[in-house]
Amino acid sequence: MGVGIDVVDIARFERSLERTPGLRVRLFTEVERDLPPRSLAARFAAKEALAKALGAPRGLLWTDAEIHRAENGRPSLHVSGTVAAAAEARGVNHWHISLSHDGGIATAVVIAEQL
């Protein structure tokens, strides 16, 4: 149904979080907020990639998407509210997600599909 990719400069993102403390609350769920900057940057990239995979609809709340990490390190995407509604409207019911951070850059790929 859709593919999205995004990259984030980790140092720049960390400076944005320091300069605008309310950004953590606006972008991340309570579960995500205390993660290290590189992990937050990767999650932000994932949320941007998610929006792109859905065709960049307006009105998505960043906190309606949460990235979980399994014990083996594999990420998974959990959606609710505005994101779940946008996915349902497009027939999306399954997600693939990949996160990485290296060399000062965080990246994410999200694939939205209908099973």
Tab-separated table of N, CA, C and O in Angstrom:
chain	number	residue	atom	x	y	z
A	1	MET	N	0.828	-1.187	0.000
A	1	MET	CA	0.000	0.000	0.000
A	1	MET	C	0.874	1.254	0.000
A	1	MET	O	0.502	2.246	-0.578
A	2	GLY	N	2.028	1.188	0.712
A	2	GLY	CA	2.891	2.359	0.743
A	2	GLY	C	4.218	2.082	1.418
A	2	GLY	O	4.334	1.173	2.236
A	3	VAL	N	5.220	2.865	1.059
A	3	VAL	CA	6.553	2.773	1.646
A	3	VAL	C	6.994	4.172	2.026
A	3	VAL	O	6.774	5.123	1.274
A	4	GLY	N	7.611	4.297	3.187
A	4	GLY	CA	8.165	5.577	3.611
A	4	GLY	C	9.558	5.391	4.163
A	4	GLY	O	9.869	4.351	4.749
A	5	ILE	N	10.402	6.370	3.962
A	5	ILE	CA	11.760	6.365	4.518
A	5	ILE	C	12.062	7.766	5.018
A	5	ILE	O	11.580	8.755	4.458
A	6	ASP	N	12.852	7.852	6.078
A	6	ASP	CA	13.257	9.164	6.582
A	6	ASP	C	14.601	9.031	7.283
A	6	ASP	O	14.937	7.958	7.805
A	7	VAL	N	15.363	10.113	7.280
A	7	VAL	CA	16.640	10.178	7.987
A	7	VAL	C	16.654	11.417	8.871
A	7	VAL	O	16.045	12.438	8.536
A	8	VAL	N	17.339	11.308	10.005
A	8	VAL	CA	17.408	12.398	10.971
A	8	VAL	C	18.852	12.549	11.443
A	8	VAL	O	19.486	11.550	11.815
A	9	ASP	N	19.360	13.761	11.434
A	9	ASP	CA	20.671	14.054	12.008
A	9	ASP	C	20.517	14.026	13.527
A	9	ASP	O	19.788	14.839	14.098
A	10	ILE	N	21.173	13.095	14.191
A	10	ILE	CA	20.961	12.867	15.624
A	10	ILE	C	21.349	14.090	16.450
A	10	ILE	O	20.601	14.507	17.340
A	11	ALA	N	22.509	14.680	16.201
A	11	ALA	CA	22.959	15.841	16.986
A	11	ALA	C	21.993	17.016	16.820
A	11	ALA	O	21.641	17.687	17.799
A	12	ARG	N	21.568	17.255	15.618
A	12	ARG	CA	20.614	18.348	15.363
A	12	ARG	C	19.290	18.085	16.076
A	12	ARG	O	18.704	18.983	16.671
A	13	PHE	N	18.826	16.837	16.025
A	13	PHE	CA	17.579	16.477	16.690
A	13	PHE	C	17.710	16.647	18.207
A	13	PHE	O	16.808	17.172	18.862
A	14	GLU	N	18.840	16.235	18.757
A	14	GLU	CA	19.074	16.383	20.192
A	14	GLU	C	19.063	17.861	20.593
A	14	GLU	O	18.491	18.237	21.621
A	15	ARG	N	19.668	18.733	19.785
A	15	ARG	CA	19.647	20.171	20.068
A	15	ARG	C	18.211	20.702	20.039
A	15	ARG	O	17.829	21.531	20.868
A	16	SER	N	17.414	20.221	19.107
A	16	SER	CA	16.003	20.639	19.040
A	16	SER	C	15.257	20.235	20.306
A	16	SER	O	14.451	21.009	20.833
A	17	LEU	N	15.520	19.037	20.805
A	17	LEU	CA	14.864	18.582	22.036
A	17	LEU	C	15.291	19.423	23.238
A	17	LEU	O	14.472	19.725	24.109
A	18	GLU	N	16.560	19.811	23.280
A	18	GLU	CA	17.062	20.640	24.380
A	18	GLU	C	16.490	22.055	24.298
A	18	GLU	O	16.128	22.647	25.304
A	19	ARG	N	16.396	22.587	23.099
A	19	ARG	CA	15.913	23.948	22.883
A	19	ARG	C	14.399	24.068	23.111
A	19	ARG	O	13.913	25.095	23.561
A	20	THR	N	13.669	22.997	22.822
A	20	THR	CA	12.204	23.011	22.917
A	20	THR	C	11.752	21.797	23.720
A	20	THR	O	11.384	20.762	23.156
A	21	PRO	N	11.775	21.890	25.059
A	21	PRO	CA	11.455	20.735	25.906
A	21	PRO	C	10.072	20.120	25.641
A	21	PRO	O	9.897	18.915	25.764
A	22	GLY	N	9.101	20.918	25.227
A	22	GLY	CA	7.765	20.397	24.965
A	22	GLY	C	7.705	19.472	23.756
A	22	GLY	O	6.709	18.762	23.554
A	23	LEU	N	8.773	19.471	22.967
A	23	LEU	CA	8.822	18.629	21.779
A	23	LEU	C	8.723	17.143	22.140
A	23	LEU	O	8.057	16.378	21.441
A	24	ARG	N	9.351	16.727	23.216
A	24	ARG	CA	9.279	15.320	23.646
A	24	ARG	C	7.842	14.879	23.862
A	24	ARG	O	7.450	13.785	23.470
A	25	VAL	N	7.059	15.744	24.492
A	25	VAL	CA	5.662	15.405	24.789
A	25	VAL	C	4.836	15.377	23.513
A	25	VAL	O	3.959	14.531	23.350
A	26	ARG	N	5.122	16.282	22.595
A	26	ARG	CA	4.354	16.351	21.351
A	26	ARG	C	4.691	15.209	20.388
A	26	ARG	O	3.834	14.744	19.640
A	27	LEU	N	5.939	14.740	20.416
A	27	LEU	CA	6.373	13.737	19.447
A	27	LEU	C	6.340	12.299	19.944
A	27	LEU	O	6.205	11.371	19.136
A	28	PHE	N	6.479	12.117	21.252
A	28	PHE	CA	6.691	10.765	21.762
A	28	PHE	C	5.697	10.392	22.855
A	28	PHE	O	5.269	11.234	23.634
A	29	THR	N	5.389	9.095	22.907
A	29	THR	CA	4.514	8.587	23.963
A	29	THR	C	5.296	8.547	25.270
A	29	THR	O	6.531	8.639	25.282
A	30	GLU	N	4.586	8.372	26.346
A	30	GLU	CA	5.217	8.309	27.667
A	30	GLU	C	6.273	7.199	27.715
A	30	GLU	O	7.329	7.355	28.327
A	31	VAL	N	6.001	6.100	27.066
A	31	VAL	CA	6.929	4.964	27.037
A	31	VAL	C	8.227	5.323	26.304
A	31	VAL	O	9.300	4.869	26.683
A	32	GLU	N	8.138	6.155	25.275
A	32	GLU	CA	9.292	6.481	24.437
A	32	GLU	C	10.152	7.617	24.978
A	32	GLU	O	11.355	7.664	24.704
A	33	ARG	N	9.596	8.524	25.717
A	33	ARG	CA	10.242	9.814	26.049
A	33	ARG	C	11.601	9.738	26.727
A	33	ARG	O	12.421	10.628	26.536
A	34	ASP	N	11.867	8.721	27.516
A	34	ASP	CA	13.117	8.662	28.271
A	34	ASP	C	14.225	7.888	27.565
A	34	ASP	O	15.275	7.648	28.155
A	35	LEU	N	14.004	7.523	26.323
A	35	LEU	CA	15.032	6.808	25.570
A	35	LEU	C	16.182	7.753	25.223
A	35	LEU	O	16.011	8.970	25.203
A	36	PRO	N	17.358	7.197	24.926
A	36	PRO	CA	18.488	8.053	24.549
A	36	PRO	C	18.214	8.777	23.223
A	36	PRO	O	17.412	8.317	22.404
A	37	PRO	N	18.914	9.904	23.007
A	37	PRO	CA	18.667	10.718	21.804
A	37	PRO	C	18.728	9.946	20.491
A	37	PRO	O	17.918	10.175	19.600
A	38	ARG	N	19.672	9.037	20.336
A	38	ARG	CA	19.764	8.297	19.069
A	38	ARG	C	18.521	7.444	18.831
A	38	ARG	O	18.052	7.312	17.706
A	39	SER	N	17.950	6.887	19.919
A	39	SER	CA	16.734	6.089	19.792
A	39	SER	C	15.521	6.969	19.508
A	39	SER	O	14.638	6.594	18.732
A	40	LEU	N	15.486	8.145	20.124
A	40	LEU	CA	14.394	9.076	19.845
A	40	LEU	C	14.455	9.555	18.398
A	40	LEU	O	13.428	9.662	17.723
A	41	ALA	N	15.662	9.833	17.913
A	41	ALA	CA	15.813	10.273	16.520
A	41	ALA	C	15.335	9.185	15.564
A	41	ALA	O	14.649	9.473	14.574
A	42	ALA	N	15.667	7.931	15.846
A	42	ALA	CA	15.221	6.825	14.995
A	42	ALA	C	13.705	6.688	15.046
A	42	ALA	O	13.057	6.440	14.023
A	43	ARG	N	13.112	6.875	16.207
A	43	ARG	CA	11.652	6.788	16.326
A	43	ARG	C	10.964	7.954	15.613
A	43	ARG	O	9.920	7.778	15.000
A	44	PHE	N	11.565	9.135	15.687
A	44	PHE	CA	11.001	10.251	14.943
A	44	PHE	C	11.078	9.967	13.442
A	44	PHE	O	10.119	10.212	12.703
A	45	ALA	N	12.207	9.436	12.987
A	45	ALA	CA	12.339	9.075	11.574
A	45	ALA	C	11.266	8.046	11.202
A	45	ALA	O	10.668	8.127	10.120
A	46	ALA	N	10.989	7.111	12.092
A	46	ALA	CA	9.965	6.096	11.823
A	46	ALA	C	8.576	6.727	11.712
A	46	ALA	O	7.779	6.346	10.852
A	47	LYS	N	8.286	7.694	12.559
A	47	LYS	CA	6.974	8.350	12.520
A	47	LYS	C	6.826	9.169	11.237
A	47	LYS	O	5.751	9.198	10.627
A	48	GLU	N	7.915	9.795	10.793
A	48	GLU	CA	7.900	10.513	9.520
A	48	GLU	C	7.724	9.525	8.358
A	48	GLU	O	6.951	9.775	7.431
A	49	ALA	N	8.436	8.409	8.417
A	49	ALA	CA	8.328	7.391	7.371
A	49	ALA	C	6.924	6.788	7.350
A	49	ALA	O	6.371	6.514	6.276
A	50	LEU	N	6.334	6.612	8.504
A	50	LEU	CA	4.961	6.114	8.608
A	50	LEU	C	3.999	7.054	7.896
A	50	LEU	O	3.156	6.617	7.105
A	51	ALA	N	4.128	8.346	8.157
A	51	ALA	CA	3.259	9.325	7.502
A	51	ALA	C	3.429	9.257	5.984
A	51	ALA	O	2.445	9.296	5.241
A	52	LYS	N	4.659	9.122	5.517
A	52	LYS	CA	4.916	9.023	4.083
A	52	LYS	C	4.293	7.752	3.505
A	52	LYS	O	3.730	7.772	2.402
A	53	ALA	N	4.395	6.637	4.234
A	53	ALA	CA	3.819	5.375	3.760
A	53	ALA	C	2.302	5.467	3.627
A	53	ALA	O	1.708	4.785	2.798
A	54	LEU	N	1.683	6.335	4.423
A	54	LEU	CA	0.234	6.534	4.358
A	54	LEU	C	-0.164	7.630	3.360
A	54	LEU	O	-1.342	7.952	3.232
A	55	GLY	N	0.805	8.220	2.702
A	55	GLY	CA	0.506	9.283	1.751
A	55	GLY	C	0.471	10.658	2.378
A	55	GLY	O	-0.091	11.591	1.812
A	56	ALA	N	1.061	10.798	3.551
A	56	ALA	CA	1.169	12.072	4.269
A	56	ALA	C	-0.177	12.757	4.515
A	56	ALA	O	-0.347	13.938	4.196
A	57	PRO	N	-1.139	12.031	5.103
A	57	PRO	CA	-2.422	12.680	5.400
A	57	PRO	C	-2.265	13.718	6.513
A	57	PRO	O	-1.408	13.592	7.377
A	58	ARG	N	-3.096	14.733	6.472
A	58	ARG	CA	-3.068	15.762	7.516
A	58	ARG	C	-3.754	15.261	8.772
A	58	ARG	O	-4.596	14.373	8.723
A	59	GLY	N	-3.381	15.860	9.904
A	59	GLY	CA	-4.072	15.591	11.155
A	59	GLY	C	-3.560	14.420	11.967
A	59	GLY	O	-4.172	14.056	12.969
A	60	LEU	N	-2.424	13.824	11.573
A	60	LEU	CA	-1.891	12.717	12.365
A	60	LEU	C	-1.245	13.254	13.632
A	60	LEU	O	-0.521	14.250	13.597
A	61	LEU	N	-1.489	12.590	14.732
A	61	LEU	CA	-0.806	12.915	15.991
A	61	LEU	C	0.370	11.959	16.145
A	61	LEU	O	0.205	10.736	16.053
A	62	TRP	N	1.552	12.512	16.397
A	62	TRP	CA	2.753	11.681	16.522
A	62	TRP	C	2.618	10.671	17.656
A	62	TRP	O	3.182	9.582	17.583
A	63	THR	N	1.891	11.032	18.698
A	63	THR	CA	1.752	10.124	19.842
A	63	THR	C	0.761	8.999	19.575
A	63	THR	O	0.598	8.115	20.413
A	64	ASP	N	0.112	9.002	18.401
A	64	ASP	CA	-0.766	7.895	18.014
A	64	ASP	C	0.007	6.795	17.285
A	64	ASP	O	-0.585	5.855	16.759
A	65	ALA	N	1.324	6.910	17.268
A	65	ALA	CA	2.196	5.857	16.742
A	65	ALA	C	3.285	5.628	17.791
A	65	ALA	O	3.895	6.580	18.279
A	66	GLU	N	3.494	4.382	18.135
A	66	GLU	CA	4.504	4.043	19.142
A	66	GLU	C	5.332	2.880	18.627
A	66	GLU	O	4.786	1.902	18.108
A	67	ILE	N	6.649	3.010	18.767
A	67	ILE	CA	7.553	1.954	18.329
A	67	ILE	C	7.996	1.179	19.555
A	67	ILE	O	8.528	1.746	20.506
A	68	HIS	N	7.747	-0.127	19.518
A	68	HIS	CA	8.171	-1.037	20.591
A	68	HIS	C	9.403	-1.798	20.124
A	68	HIS	O	9.609	-1.963	18.922
A	69	ARG	N	10.168	-2.274	21.084
A	69	ARG	CA	11.345	-3.072	20.767
A	69	ARG	C	11.235	-4.401	21.496
A	69	ARG	O	11.128	-4.439	22.728
A	70	ALA	N	11.272	-5.492	20.752
A	70	ALA	CA	11.213	-6.831	21.346
A	70	ALA	C	12.543	-7.147	22.026
A	70	ALA	O	13.544	-6.458	21.796
A	71	GLU	N	12.556	-8.176	22.833
A	71	GLU	CA	13.787	-8.575	23.531
A	71	GLU	C	14.921	-8.857	22.557
A	71	GLU	O	16.084	-8.614	22.875
A	72	ASN	N	14.588	-9.355	21.368
A	72	ASN	CA	15.624	-9.644	20.375
A	72	ASN	C	16.052	-8.400	19.591
A	72	ASN	O	16.865	-8.471	18.685
A	73	GLY	N	15.468	-7.228	19.936
A	73	GLY	CA	15.832	-5.966	19.306
A	73	GLY	C	14.962	-5.571	18.129
A	73	GLY	O	15.076	-4.458	17.620
A	74	ARG	N	14.098	-6.460	17.694
A	74	ARG	CA	13.253	-6.174	16.528
A	74	ARG	C	12.186	-5.136	16.871
A	74	ARG	O	11.442	-5.290	17.827
A	75	PRO	N	12.096	-4.064	16.068
A	75	PRO	CA	11.081	-3.038	16.334
A	75	PRO	C	9.724	-3.447	15.772
A	75	PRO	O	9.650	-4.209	14.794
A	76	SER	N	8.689	-2.934	16.392
A	76	SER	CA	7.334	-3.105	15.855
A	76	SER	C	6.588	-1.794	16.043
A	76	SER	O	6.877	-1.016	16.944
A	77	LEU	N	5.630	-1.580	15.173
A	77	LEU	CA	4.874	-0.337	15.154
A	77	LEU	C	3.467	-0.596	15.668
A	77	LEU	O	2.803	-1.527	15.216
A	78	HIS	N	3.026	0.220	16.608
A	78	HIS	CA	1.678	0.118	17.175
A	78	HIS	C	0.990	1.462	16.955
A	78	HIS	O	1.532	2.505	17.330
A	79	VAL	N	-0.194	1.411	16.334
A	79	VAL	CA	-0.909	2.637	16.000
A	79	VAL	C	-2.256	2.684	16.711
A	79	VAL	O	-2.844	1.663	17.025
A	80	SER	N	-2.712	3.906	16.933
A	80	SER	CA	-4.016	4.139	17.557
A	80	SER	C	-4.555	5.467	17.032
A	80	SER	O	-3.898	6.148	16.244
A	81	GLY	N	-5.745	5.838	17.467
A	81	GLY	CA	-6.299	7.154	17.185
A	81	GLY	C	-6.213	7.583	15.731
A	81	GLY	O	-6.655	6.877	14.828
A	82	THR	N	-5.630	8.760	15.499
A	82	THR	CA	-5.587	9.360	14.160
A	82	THR	C	-4.812	8.512	13.165
A	82	THR	O	-5.188	8.430	11.993
A	83	VAL	N	-3.745	7.874	13.611
A	83	VAL	CA	-2.935	7.051	12.713
A	83	VAL	C	-3.693	5.775	12.350
A	83	VAL	O	-3.721	5.376	11.181
A	84	ALA	N	-4.325	5.145	13.328
A	84	ALA	CA	-5.109	3.942	13.049
A	84	ALA	C	-6.252	4.250	12.091
A	84	ALA	O	-6.535	3.470	11.173
A	85	ALA	N	-6.896	5.394	12.270
A	85	ALA	CA	-8.002	5.783	11.388
A	85	ALA	C	-7.515	6.015	9.961
A	85	ALA	O	-8.156	5.578	8.997
A	86	ALA	N	-6.381	6.683	9.813
A	86	ALA	CA	-5.823	6.923	8.478
A	86	ALA	C	-5.421	5.609	7.817
A	86	ALA	O	-5.643	5.412	6.619
A	87	ALA	N	-4.851	4.695	8.597
A	87	ALA	CA	-4.466	3.387	8.059
A	87	ALA	C	-5.708	2.606	7.620
A	87	ALA	O	-5.739	2.037	6.521
A	88	GLU	N	-6.711	2.595	8.456
A	88	GLU	CA	-7.943	1.867	8.134
A	88	GLU	C	-8.599	2.434	6.872
A	88	GLU	O	-9.061	1.686	6.004
A	89	ALA	N	-8.620	3.739	6.748
A	89	ALA	CA	-9.220	4.380	5.564
A	89	ALA	C	-8.502	3.987	4.276
A	89	ALA	O	-9.094	4.013	3.196
A	90	ARG	N	-7.240	3.612	4.385
A	90	ARG	CA	-6.447	3.229	3.222
A	90	ARG	C	-6.320	1.716	3.080
A	90	ARG	O	-5.610	1.228	2.207
A	91	GLY	N	-6.939	0.976	3.980
A	91	GLY	CA	-6.882	-0.483	3.913
A	91	GLY	C	-5.617	-1.096	4.484
A	91	GLY	O	-5.347	-2.272	4.286
A	92	VAL	N	-4.826	-0.308	5.204
A	92	VAL	CA	-3.574	-0.804	5.784
A	92	VAL	C	-3.884	-1.522	7.096
A	92	VAL	O	-4.544	-0.977	7.974
A	93	ASN	N	-3.392	-2.762	7.204
A	93	ASN	CA	-3.605	-3.516	8.440
A	93	ASN	C	-2.361	-4.267	8.906
A	93	ASN	O	-2.426	-5.082	9.815
A	94	HIS	N	-1.229	-3.981	8.275
A	94	HIS	CA	0.014	-4.641	8.686
A	94	HIS	C	1.184	-3.705	8.379
A	94	HIS	O	1.182	-3.014	7.357
A	95	TRP	N	2.169	-3.714	9.266
A	95	TRP	CA	3.322	-2.820	9.143
A	95	TRP	C	4.620	-3.605	9.185
A	95	TRP	O	4.736	-4.585	9.924
A	96	HIS	N	5.601	-3.116	8.450
A	96	HIS	CA	6.990	-3.567	8.567
A	96	HIS	C	7.788	-2.318	8.898
A	96	HIS	O	7.548	-1.251	8.321
A	97	ILE	N	8.744	-2.449	9.810
A	97	ILE	CA	9.535	-1.282	10.209
A	97	ILE	C	10.987	-1.698	10.426
A	97	ILE	O	11.264	-2.777	10.950
A	98	SER	N	11.881	-0.834	10.003
A	98	SER	CA	13.301	-1.040	10.241
A	98	SER	C	13.904	0.281	10.694
A	98	SER	O	13.629	1.329	10.110
A	99	LEU	N	14.695	0.230	11.760
A	99	LEU	CA	15.363	1.406	12.324
A	99	LEU	C	16.868	1.176	12.334
A	99	LEU	O	17.321	0.043	12.539
A	100	SER	N	17.618	2.247	12.189
A	100	SER	CA	19.065	2.154	12.310
A	100	SER	C	19.619	3.508	12.715
A	100	SER	O	19.021	4.540	12.429
A	101	HIS	N	20.760	3.492	13.401
A	101	HIS	CA	21.474	4.729	13.674
A	101	HIS	C	22.967	4.429	13.673
A	101	HIS	O	23.445	3.504	14.300
A	102	ASP	N	23.678	5.236	12.883
A	102	ASP	CA	25.117	5.066	12.750
A	102	ASP	C	25.676	6.338	12.120
A	102	ASP	O	24.999	7.001	11.322
A	103	GLY	N	26.889	6.687	12.480
A	103	GLY	CA	27.554	7.832	11.868
A	103	GLY	C	26.816	9.149	12.072
A	103	GLY	O	26.875	10.023	11.223
A	104	GLY	N	26.096	9.250	13.200
A	104	GLY	CA	25.396	10.489	13.499
A	104	GLY	C	24.042	10.640	12.822
A	104	GLY	O	23.393	11.674	12.945
A	105	ILE	N	23.606	9.608	12.112
A	105	ILE	CA	22.334	9.647	11.383
A	105	ILE	C	21.435	8.517	11.872
A	105	ILE	O	21.884	7.383	12.045
A	106	ALA	N	20.164	8.834	12.084
A	106	ALA	CA	19.152	7.817	12.371
A	106	ALA	C	18.277	7.693	11.132
A	106	ALA	O	17.983	8.684	10.466
A	107	THR	N	17.895	6.477	10.812
A	107	THR	CA	17.066	6.241	9.643
A	107	THR	C	15.982	5.230	9.947
A	107	THR	O	16.150	4.395	10.850
A	108	ALA	N	14.896	5.312	9.204
A	108	ALA	CA	13.812	4.357	9.369
A	108	ALA	C	13.109	4.137	8.041
A	108	ALA	O	13.014	5.049	7.218
A	109	VAL	N	12.647	2.921	7.867
A	109	VAL	CA	11.839	2.543	6.709
A	109	VAL	C	10.566	1.924	7.261
A	109	VAL	O	10.620	1.082	8.171
A	110	VAL	N	9.429	2.333	6.721
A	110	VAL	CA	8.141	1.756	7.093
A	110	VAL	C	7.421	1.313	5.829
A	110	VAL	O	7.351	2.066	4.852
A	111	ILE	N	6.934	0.077	5.860
A	111	ILE	CA	6.118	-0.450	4.775
A	111	ILE	C	4.731	-0.710	5.332
A	111	ILE	O	4.578	-1.384	6.351
A	112	ALA	N	3.736	-0.149	4.674
A	112	ALA	CA	2.334	-0.329	5.043
A	112	ALA	C	1.709	-1.275	4.034
A	112	ALA	O	1.846	-1.062	2.831
A	113	GLU	N	1.042	-2.325	4.534
A	113	GLU	CA	0.434	-3.253	3.589
A	113	GLU	C	-0.932	-3.716	4.052
A	113	GLU	O	-1.314	-3.543	5.217
A	114	GLN	N	-1.645	-4.315	3.119
A	114	GLN	CA	-2.947	-4.898	3.396
A	114	GLN	C	-2.799	-6.392	3.235
A	114	GLN	O	-2.442	-6.871	2.174
A	115	LEU	N	-3.046	-7.119	4.302
A	115	LEU	CA	-2.963	-8.589	4.231
A	115	LEU	C	-4.309	-9.183	3.912
A	115	LEU	O	-5.334	-8.687	4.250
